[in-house]
Coordinates of C-alpha atoms (C1' of nucleotides) in Angstrom, one line a residue:
Chain A
M1 CA 47.3 -20.2 15.8
S2 CA 47.5 -16.6 16.9
E3 CA 50.9 -15.6 18.1
I4 CA 52.0 -12.9 20.6
I5 CA 54.4 -10.5 19.1
N6 CA 56.9 -8.0 20.6
K7 CA 55.3 -4.9 22.0
T8 CA 55.9 -1.6 20.3
S9 CA 56.1 1.0 23.0
C10 CA 53.1 3.3 22.8
Q11 CA 55.4 6.3 22.7
V12 CA 56.8 5.4 19.3
C13 CA 53.9 3.2 17.9
P14 CA 53.3 4.2 14.3
Y15 CA 49.6 3.3 14.9
K16 CA 49.3 5.6 17.8
S17 CA 45.8 6.7 17.9
M18 CA 44.5 10.3 18.1
L19 CA 43.2 9.3 21.5
F20 CA 46.5 8.2 23.0
Q21 CA 48.1 11.4 21.9
K22 CA 46.2 13.1 24.7
I23 CA 47.8 11.0 27.3
P24 CA 50.9 12.5 29.0
E25 CA 54.2 10.6 29.0
D26 CA 54.0 9.1 32.4
Q27 CA 50.5 7.8 32.1
L28 CA 51.4 6.4 28.7
N29 CA 53.9 4.2 30.5
E30 CA 51.1 2.7 32.5
V31 CA 49.2 1.9 29.4
N32 CA 52.3 0.2 28.0
Q33 CA 52.3 -2.1 31.0
C34 CA 48.8 -3.4 30.4
K35 CA 48.8 -4.1 26.7
K36 CA 49.8 -7.0 24.5
Q37 CA 50.2 -7.3 20.8
F38 CA 49.0 -10.2 18.7
R39 CA 49.0 -11.5 15.2
F40 CA 46.1 -13.4 13.9
K41 CA 45.9 -15.3 10.6
K42 CA 43.0 -14.9 8.2
G43 CA 40.1 -17.0 9.4
E44 CA 41.2 -17.2 13.0
S45 CA 38.6 -16.4 15.7
I46 CA 39.6 -13.6 18.1
Y47 CA 36.7 -13.6 20.5
K48 CA 33.3 -15.3 20.5
E49 CA 29.9 -14.0 21.5
G50 CA 29.6 -14.5 25.3
D51 CA 33.4 -14.4 26.1
K52 CA 34.3 -12.3 29.0
I53 CA 35.3 -8.8 28.0
E54 CA 38.9 -8.2 29.2
H55 CA 40.4 -6.0 26.5
L56 CA 39.7 -3.2 24.2
I57 CA 41.1 -4.1 20.8
Y58 CA 42.9 -1.6 18.5
L59 CA 43.5 -2.8 15.0
H60 CA 46.9 -2.1 13.5
T61 CA 46.8 -3.9 10.2
G62 CA 44.3 -6.3 8.6
L63 CA 40.5 -6.6 8.7
I64 CA 38.2 -8.0 11.3
K65 CA 34.5 -8.9 11.0
L66 CA 32.1 -8.5 13.9
F67 CA 29.2 -10.8 13.7
R68 CA 26.4 -12.4 15.6
Q69 CA 25.0 -15.9 15.4
S70 CA 21.3 -15.9 14.9
G71 CA 19.9 -19.4 14.5
E72 CA 20.8 -20.4 11.0
G73 CA 23.1 -18.0 9.4
N74 CA 25.2 -15.2 10.9
Q75 CA 24.7 -11.5 10.8
I76 CA 27.7 -9.3 10.2
I77 CA 27.5 -6.1 12.2
S78 CA 30.5 -4.4 10.7
I79 CA 34.0 -4.8 9.3
A80 CA 36.7 -3.1 11.3
K81 CA 39.7 -1.7 9.5
P82 CA 43.1 -0.4 10.6
Y83 CA 43.0 2.3 13.2
D84 CA 39.6 1.2 14.4
F85 CA 38.8 0.4 18.0
V86 CA 37.1 -3.0 17.5
G87 CA 33.8 -3.3 19.4
L88 CA 34.4 0.0 21.3
L89 CA 30.7 0.7 21.2
S90 CA 29.7 -2.1 23.6
V91 CA 32.8 -2.9 25.8
F92 CA 31.8 -0.4 28.5
S93 CA 28.3 -1.6 29.1
N94 CA 28.6 -5.4 29.1
Q95 CA 30.4 -8.1 31.0
S96 CA 30.7 -10.2 27.9
Y97 CA 31.0 -9.7 24.2
L98 CA 27.8 -9.3 22.2
Y99 CA 29.5 -10.1 19.0
S100 CA 32.1 -12.6 17.7
M101 CA 35.2 -11.3 16.0
T102 CA 37.1 -13.1 13.4
A103 CA 40.1 -12.0 11.3
I104 CA 39.2 -11.9 7.6
E105 CA 42.8 -11.0 6.6
D106 CA 46.0 -11.5 8.4
S107 CA 45.9 -8.9 11.2
E108 CA 47.9 -7.3 13.9
L109 CA 46.1 -6.2 17.0
C110 CA 46.9 -4.3 20.2
F111 CA 45.0 -5.6 23.3
I112 CA 44.6 -3.0 26.0
H113 CA 43.3 -4.2 29.3
I114 CA 39.8 -2.8 30.0
D115 CA 40.5 -2.0 33.6
C116 CA 43.5 0.0 32.4
M117 CA 41.3 1.9 30.0
K118 CA 38.8 2.7 32.8
K119 CA 41.5 3.9 35.1
E120 CA 42.8 6.2 32.4
I121 CA 39.3 7.5 31.7
K122 CA 38.7 8.3 35.3
Q123 CA 42.0 10.1 35.8
N124 CA 42.3 11.9 32.5
G125 CA 39.4 14.1 31.5
D126 CA 40.7 14.8 28.0
F127 CA 41.2 11.2 27.3
A128 CA 37.6 10.5 28.5
M129 CA 36.3 13.2 26.3
G130 CA 38.2 11.7 23.4
I131 CA 36.7 8.3 24.0
I132 CA 33.2 9.9 24.1
E133 CA 33.8 11.7 20.9
K134 CA 35.1 8.6 19.2
M135 CA 32.1 6.6 20.4
S136 CA 29.8 9.3 19.2
S137 CA 31.2 9.4 15.7
M138 CA 31.3 5.6 15.4
T139 CA 27.7 5.4 16.3
D140 CA 26.8 8.0 13.7
N141 CA 28.7 6.2 11.0
L142 CA 27.3 2.8 11.8
L143 CA 23.7 4.1 11.9
N144 CA 24.2 6.0 8.7
Y145 CA 25.7 3.0 7.0
K146 CA 22.9 0.7 8.1
Y147 CA 20.2 3.2 7.3
S148 CA 21.4 4.0 3.8
L149 CA 21.6 0.2 3.2
S150 CA 18.1 -0.5 4.3
K151 CA 16.6 2.0 2.0
K152 CA 18.3 0.6 -1.1
N153 CA 17.3 -2.2 -3.4
L154 CA 19.7 -5.1 -4.0
R155 CA 21.7 -3.6 -6.8
G156 CA 22.1 -0.4 -4.8
R157 CA 23.4 -2.4 -1.8
I158 CA 26.0 -4.3 -3.8
A159 CA 27.1 -1.0 -5.4
Q160 CA 27.5 0.5 -1.9
I161 CA 29.6 -2.3 -0.6
L162 CA 31.9 -2.3 -3.6
I163 CA 32.4 1.4 -3.4
D164 CA 33.0 1.1 0.4
F165 CA 35.7 -1.5 -0.2
A166 CA 37.3 0.6 -3.0
D167 CA 37.1 4.0 -1.3
N168 CA 37.5 3.3 2.4
I169 CA 39.3 0.0 2.8
Y170 CA 41.6 -0.7 -0.1
K171 CA 41.8 2.8 -1.6
T172 CA 42.0 1.3 -5.1
N173 CA 39.6 0.1 -7.7
E174 CA 41.1 -3.4 -7.9
F175 CA 41.2 -5.6 -4.8
K176 CA 40.8 -9.1 -3.6
L177 CA 37.5 -9.6 -1.8
P178 CA 38.2 -10.7 1.7
V179 CA 34.7 -12.2 2.2
S180 CA 32.7 -14.9 0.5
R181 CA 29.5 -14.2 -1.4
R182 CA 27.6 -15.5 1.6
E183 CA 29.3 -13.2 4.0
I184 CA 28.5 -10.2 1.8
G185 CA 24.9 -11.3 2.0
E186 CA 25.2 -11.5 5.8
L187 CA 26.6 -8.0 5.9
I188 CA 24.0 -6.3 3.6
D189 CA 21.1 -8.5 4.4
M190 CA 20.4 -10.5 1.2
R191 CA 20.5 -14.0 0.0
T192 CA 23.8 -15.5 -1.3
E193 CA 22.1 -16.3 -4.7
N194 CA 21.2 -12.7 -5.2
V195 CA 24.7 -11.5 -4.3
I196 CA 26.0 -13.7 -7.1
R197 CA 23.2 -12.8 -9.5
I198 CA 23.9 -9.1 -9.2
F199 CA 27.7 -9.5 -9.4
S200 CA 27.1 -11.4 -12.7
E201 CA 24.8 -8.6 -13.8
F202 CA 27.4 -6.0 -13.0
R203 CA 30.0 -8.0 -14.9
R204 CA 27.7 -8.4 -17.9
D205 CA 27.0 -4.6 -17.9
G206 CA 30.7 -3.8 -17.8
L207 CA 30.7 -2.2 -14.3
I208 CA 33.2 -4.7 -12.8
K209 CA 35.6 -7.4 -13.8
I210 CA 35.8 -10.6 -11.8
N211 CA 39.0 -12.6 -11.8
G212 CA 38.7 -15.4 -9.3
P213 CA 38.7 -13.7 -6.0
T214 CA 39.8 -10.2 -7.2
I215 CA 37.3 -7.5 -8.3
E216 CA 38.2 -4.6 -10.5
I217 CA 35.7 -1.7 -10.7
T218 CA 35.8 -0.5 -14.3
N219 CA 33.0 2.0 -14.2
I220 CA 32.9 3.6 -10.8
D221 CA 30.8 6.6 -11.9
L222 CA 27.9 4.4 -13.0
L223 CA 28.4 2.3 -9.8
R224 CA 28.0 5.5 -7.8
M225 CA 24.8 6.3 -9.7
I226 CA 23.4 3.0 -8.8
N227 CA 24.5 3.5 -5.2
E228 CA 22.7 6.8 -5.0
H229 CA 19.5 6.0 -6.9
G230 CA 19.2 2.3 -6.1
Chain B
M1 CA 4.6 27.7 21.8
S2 CA 7.1 26.2 24.1
E3 CA 7.4 27.9 27.5
I4 CA 10.2 28.1 29.9
I5 CA 9.3 26.8 33.4
N6 CA 10.7 27.2 36.8
K7 CA 13.8 25.2 37.5
T8 CA 13.8 22.4 39.9
S9 CA 17.2 22.3 41.6
C10 CA 19.1 19.2 40.6
Q11 CA 19.6 18.3 44.2
V12 CA 15.9 17.6 44.7
C13 CA 14.8 16.9 41.1
P14 CA 12.6 13.8 41.1
Y15 CA 14.0 12.9 37.7
K16 CA 17.5 13.0 38.9
S17 CA 19.3 10.6 36.6
M18 CA 21.6 7.8 37.7
L19 CA 24.4 9.8 36.1
F20 CA 23.9 12.9 38.1
Q21 CA 23.9 11.0 41.4
K22 CA 27.7 10.6 40.8
I23 CA 28.2 14.3 41.0
P24 CA 29.1 15.8 44.4
E25 CA 27.1 18.5 45.9
D26 CA 29.3 21.5 44.9
Q27 CA 29.6 20.4 41.3
L28 CA 25.9 19.9 41.1
N29 CA 25.4 23.5 41.9
E30 CA 27.4 24.4 38.8
V31 CA 25.2 22.1 36.7
N32 CA 22.2 23.9 38.2
Q33 CA 23.5 27.2 36.8
C34 CA 23.7 26.1 33.2
K35 CA 20.4 24.3 32.8
K36 CA 16.9 25.4 31.7
Q37 CA 13.6 23.6 31.9
F38 CA 11.0 23.8 29.1
R39 CA 7.6 22.6 28.4
F40 CA 6.6 21.6 24.8
K41 CA 3.2 20.9 23.6
K42 CA 2.4 17.9 21.4
G43 CA 3.4 18.5 17.9
E44 CA 5.9 21.3 18.7
S45 CA 9.4 21.1 17.1
I46 CA 12.3 21.2 19.6
Y47 CA 15.2 21.1 17.2
K48 CA 15.6 20.7 13.5
E49 CA 18.2 18.8 11.6
G50 CA 21.2 21.1 11.1
D51 CA 20.5 23.4 14.1
K52 CA 23.6 24.2 16.2
I53 CA 24.0 21.8 19.1
E54 CA 24.0 23.7 22.3
H55 CA 22.3 21.5 24.8
L56 CA 22.0 18.0 25.9
I57 CA 18.3 17.2 26.5
Y58 CA 17.0 15.1 29.3
L59 CA 13.4 14.1 29.1
H60 CA 11.3 14.4 32.3
T61 CA 7.8 13.7 31.0
G62 CA 6.2 13.1 27.6
L63 CA 7.5 11.5 24.4
I64 CA 9.8 12.9 21.7
K65 CA 10.4 11.5 18.2
L66 CA 13.9 11.8 16.6
F67 CA 13.7 11.7 12.9
R68 CA 15.4 12.6 9.7
Q69 CA 14.1 14.1 6.5
S70 CA 15.1 11.9 3.5
G71 CA 13.7 13.4 0.3
E72 CA 10.0 12.4 0.3
G73 CA 9.0 11.0 3.6
N74 CA 10.8 11.0 6.9
Q75 CA 12.5 8.3 8.8
I76 CA 12.0 8.0 12.5
I77 CA 15.2 7.0 14.3
S78 CA 13.7 6.4 17.7
I79 CA 11.2 7.6 20.2
A80 CA 12.6 8.9 23.5
K81 CA 10.7 8.4 26.7
P82 CA 11.0 9.8 30.2
Y83 CA 14.5 9.5 31.7
D84 CA 16.1 9.3 28.3
F85 CA 18.9 11.6 27.2
V86 CA 17.6 12.6 23.9
G87 CA 20.2 12.4 21.1
L88 CA 23.0 11.7 23.5
L89 CA 24.6 9.4 20.9
S90 CA 25.6 12.2 18.6
V91 CA 25.9 15.4 20.6
F92 CA 29.5 14.9 21.3
S93 CA 30.8 14.4 17.7
N94 CA 28.9 17.0 15.8
Q95 CA 28.5 20.8 15.6
S96 CA 24.9 20.5 14.5
Y97 CA 22.1 18.0 15.1
L98 CA 21.8 15.1 12.7
Y99 CA 18.2 14.6 13.6
S100 CA 15.1 16.7 14.1
M101 CA 13.2 16.4 17.4
T102 CA 9.5 16.9 17.8
A103 CA 7.3 16.4 20.9
I104 CA 4.6 13.8 20.2
E105 CA 3.1 14.3 23.6
D106 CA 3.1 17.2 25.9
S107 CA 6.6 17.1 27.3
E108 CA 8.8 18.6 29.9
L109 CA 12.5 18.7 29.2
C110 CA 15.7 19.8 31.0
F111 CA 18.2 21.5 28.7
I112 CA 21.8 21.2 30.0
H113 CA 24.4 23.3 28.2
I114 CA 26.8 21.2 26.3
D115 CA 29.9 23.1 27.5
C116 CA 28.8 22.5 31.0
M117 CA 28.5 18.8 30.3
K118 CA 32.0 18.7 28.8
K119 CA 33.5 20.5 31.7
E120 CA 31.9 18.1 34.1
I121 CA 33.2 15.1 32.1
K122 CA 36.7 16.5 32.2
Q123 CA 36.8 17.2 35.9
N124 CA 34.9 14.2 37.1
G125 CA 36.0 10.8 36.0
D126 CA 33.1 8.9 37.5
F127 CA 30.7 11.0 35.7
A128 CA 32.7 10.5 32.4
M129 CA 32.6 6.8 33.0
G130 CA 28.8 7.0 33.6
I131 CA 28.3 8.9 30.3
I132 CA 30.3 6.3 28.5
E133 CA 28.4 3.4 30.0
K134 CA 25.1 5.1 29.1
M135 CA 26.2 5.7 25.5
S136 CA 27.3 2.1 25.3
S137 CA 24.1 0.6 26.5
M138 CA 22.0 3.0 24.3
T139 CA 23.9 1.9 21.2
D140 CA 23.4 -1.7 22.1
N141 CA 19.7 -1.2 22.6
L142 CA 19.2 0.8 19.4
L143 CA 21.1 -1.7 17.3
N144 CA 19.2 -4.6 18.8
Y145 CA 15.9 -2.9 18.2
K146 CA 16.7 -2.2 14.6
Y147 CA 18.1 -5.6 13.9
S148 CA 15.2 -7.5 15.4
L149 CA 12.9 -5.3 13.4
S150 CA 14.7 -5.8 10.1
K151 CA 14.5 -9.6 10.3
K152 CA 10.7 -9.6 10.9
N153 CA 7.9 -9.6 8.4
L154 CA 5.3 -6.9 8.6
R155 CA 3.0 -8.6 11.1
G156 CA 6.0 -9.2 13.4
R157 CA 7.0 -5.6 13.2
I158 CA 3.6 -4.3 14.1
A159 CA 3.4 -6.8 16.9
Q160 CA 6.8 -5.6 18.2
I161 CA 5.9 -1.9 18.2
L162 CA 2.6 -2.6 19.9
I163 CA 4.3 -4.6 22.6
D164 CA 6.9 -1.9 22.9
F165 CA 4.3 0.7 23.6
A166 CA 2.5 -1.5 26.1
D167 CA 5.5 -2.8 28.0
N168 CA 8.1 0.0 27.9
I169 CA 6.3 3.2 27.3
Y170 CA 2.8 3.1 28.7
K171 CA 3.0 0.1 31.0
T172 CA -0.5 -0.8 30.3
N173 CA -2.4 -2.8 27.6
E174 CA -4.7 0.1 26.7
F175 CA -3.2 3.4 25.4
K176 CA -3.7 6.2 23.0
L177 CA -1.4 5.9 20.0
P178 CA 0.8 9.1 20.0
V179 CA 1.7 8.6 16.3
S180 CA -0.2 8.4 13.1
R181 CA -0.2 5.3 10.9
R182 CA 2.2 7.0 8.6
E183 CA 4.6 7.7 11.4
I184 CA 4.5 4.1 12.5
G185 CA 5.4 3.2 9.0
E186 CA 8.3 5.6 9.1
L187 CA 9.5 4.0 12.4
I188 CA 9.4 0.4 11.4
D189 CA 10.0 0.9 7.7
M190 CA 6.8 0.0 5.9
R191 CA 4.1 1.6 3.9
T192 CA 1.2 3.4 5.6
E193 CA -1.3 1.2 3.8
N194 CA 0.2 -1.9 5.2
V195 CA 0.3 -0.5 8.7
I196 CA -3.4 0.0 8.4
R197 CA -4.0 -3.4 6.8
I198 CA -2.3 -5.2 9.6
F199 CA -4.0 -3.2 12.3
S200 CA -7.3 -4.3 10.7
E201 CA -6.1 -7.8 10.4
F202 CA -5.2 -7.9 14.1
R203 CA -8.6 -6.3 15.0
R204 CA -10.4 -9.0 12.9
D205 CA -8.4 -11.7 14.6
G206 CA -9.2 -10.4 18.1
L207 CA -5.7 -9.4 19.0
I208 CA -6.5 -5.7 19.6
K209 CA -9.4 -3.4 19.8
I210 CA -9.3 0.0 18.1
N211 CA -11.4 2.8 19.5
G212 CA -10.5 5.9 17.5
P213 CA -7.0 6.8 18.6
T214 CA -6.8 4.3 21.5
I215 CA -5.6 0.8 21.2
E216 CA -6.4 -2.0 23.6
I217 CA -4.3 -5.2 23.4
T218 CA -6.7 -8.1 24.1
N219 CA -4.5 -11.0 23.4
I220 CA -0.9 -10.1 24.3
D221 CA 0.3 -13.7 24.4
L222 CA -0.6 -14.3 20.7
L223 CA 0.9 -10.9 19.9
R224 CA 4.2 -12.0 21.6
M225 CA 4.1 -15.2 19.5
I226 CA 3.8 -13.2 16.3
N227 CA 6.5 -10.9 17.5
E228 CA 8.9 -13.8 18.1
H229 CA 8.1 -15.9 15.1
G230 CA 7.1 -13.2 12.5
Chain C
dC1 C1' -18.7 24.6 2.3
dG2 C1' -14.6 22.8 0.3
dC3 C1' -9.9 21.7 0.8
dG4 C1' -6.2 18.9 2.5
dG5 C1' -4.6 15.4 5.4
dC6 C1' -5.4 10.9 7.6
dT7 C1' -7.6 6.5 7.1
dT8 C1' -9.3 2.5 4.8
dT9 C1' -9.9 -1.3 1.2
dG10 C1' -9.2 -3.5 -3.2
dA11 C1' -6.5 -4.6 -7.5
dT12 C1' -2.1 -5.0 -9.7
dG13 C1' 2.9 -5.4 -10.3
dT14 C1' 7.7 -5.9 -8.8
dT15 C1' 11.2 -7.4 -6.0
dC16 C1' 13.2 -10.6 -3.8
dA17 C1' 13.4 -15.2 -1.1
dT18 C1' 13.0 -19.9 -1.9
dC19 C1' 13.7 -24.2 -4.2
dA20 C1' 16.2 -27.0 -7.3
dA21 C1' 20.2 -28.7 -9.6
dG22 C1' 24.6 -28.6 -11.4
dT23 C1' 29.7 -27.1 -11.7
dA24 C1' 33.9 -25.8 -9.6
dA25 C1' 37.2 -25.5 -5.9
dA26 C1' 39.1 -26.9 -1.7
dG27 C1' 39.9 -29.7 2.2
dT28 C1' 40.2 -34.9 4.2
dG29 C1' 41.6 -39.5 4.8
dG30 C1' 43.4 -43.7 2.9
Chain D
dC1 C1' 48.2 -39.0 -5.1
dC2 C1' 43.6 -40.2 -5.7
dA3 C1' 38.7 -41.0 -4.3
dC4 C1' 35.6 -38.7 -1.3
dT5 C1' 33.3 -35.1 1.1
dT6 C1' 32.3 -30.7 1.9
dT7 C1' 31.9 -25.9 0.8
dA8 C1' 31.6 -22.1 -2.4
dC9 C1' 29.7 -20.6 -6.6
dT10 C1' 26.3 -20.2 -10.4
dT11 C1' 21.8 -20.2 -13.1
dG12 C1' 17.0 -20.9 -13.8
dA13 C1' 12.1 -21.4 -12.3
dT14 C1' 8.5 -20.4 -9.0
dG15 C1' 5.9 -18.1 -5.5
dA16 C1' 5.1 -15.1 -1.5
dA17 C1' 5.5 -10.8 0.5
dC18 C1' 5.2 -6.3 0.0
dA19 C1' 5.1 -1.7 -2.7
dT20 C1' 2.4 0.8 -5.7
dC21 C1' -1.7 2.6 -7.7
dA22 C1' -6.5 3.9 -7.4
dA23 C1' -10.7 5.4 -5.3
dA24 C1' -13.5 6.6 -1.7
dG25 C1' -14.9 8.0 3.2
dC26 C1' -13.9 10.7 7.2
dC27 C1' -12.7 14.6 9.9
dG28 C1' -10.9 19.1 11.3
dC29 C1' -10.1 23.7 9.8
dG30 C1' -10.1 28.1 7.4

DNA sequence: CGCGGCTTTGATGTTCATCAAGTAAAGTGG
DNA sequence: CCACTTTACTTGATGAACATCAAAGCCGCG
């Protein structure tokens, strides 16, 4: 089960976001009042599609998947990593969450009450502008990511996701995959069988090594080539 | 060539957006000072990818396509219709436009200087909150649209775009297509030949009539079925 | 008139989803 | 702790959907 943990005061929080740096001392105290910190274990559900939106979630450590149930089989929208505002893009236009969220690694999260955010936005123009800029760049990134995926063939998509894990999430060429083959398929829109097939192909061709759940990228240059030209 | 046209004062503008209704009289006068109105003819380019961002564009009448050049062949991101803020999603996080914009019908646009928008956001919390809500719902819609497209087969995609034109843009079952077959392909991610093939198929099956550039939907119920189940 | 762009149809090939079947790993209850 | 069930992983065979290639008609425009 998720557990509540002691609050770090925003003033000294090591995860203090660029955004909250724009808030003066006294207002930051208000934010402190309306936030809670939680720890979720790998596999635990944080919110489900349709739950009432009450908090904006800021991810300190861990990984969260955002996904949507669509008949048989889910669709993963994105994977949030530390310093991300999880689901920021839709919290301000909906009464309830459009996506479910589940921790895919042990995670620590800061829950900030949405009314508190709104109040802050209304009374602090710089903060509002910061939120807008953040939303704007998140949208750009998401669209870019999805568009570049949709143009690629299957090998190119697998290459992209491996590079993404190595470069942007784990910052190393050897890492433990936090998602199953099926989940990878749900994220980059292909069948589980083909995810496996191309992993095997990459292994045979010496691009990666697979040791149980851990992946080591052994030829990142070629992988980048496949990512670009796939 | 595009021509500048006389400004309507925001106070009495018939296109006055939900957003600007939140701005009090005196501040609205400031907005009036920093806006220009233009008329563009069908086919005219408004901005190109990479141009410096100086204005937020609000579409009064007409249609605008947002697209991106990607090597051979463009990719159409979306088609903006009256009362849309064109490109709102990325104007606040970039120095230059990520997408090109071209009028695909004769259009009238209101150009509001971006600095003016930012100033308004900072000094008016309700307005800021309005922009945030607008961005949030635009992102939701865009993602929904693209996801529902990507899951469909080609017939389903053509059905969706026809329904979209009929329901959301022209509000009638008979309309003149503002885009070529190739552009339709660029929007819903398929080859020109297949766009044509499926149009012909739909014509043979009595779903639509094609008279030169105009399309008449003759069996919208079946078209909706194909849209849902394709 | 001839050139280029848009449209159309047919033939062919590739990519990927689907189906099938089997192994390994991990959770479940007695 | 072991039988049992379920879930993840893996490989091969087949077929459907779609891209690609080719060729020709149409139309506007210089």
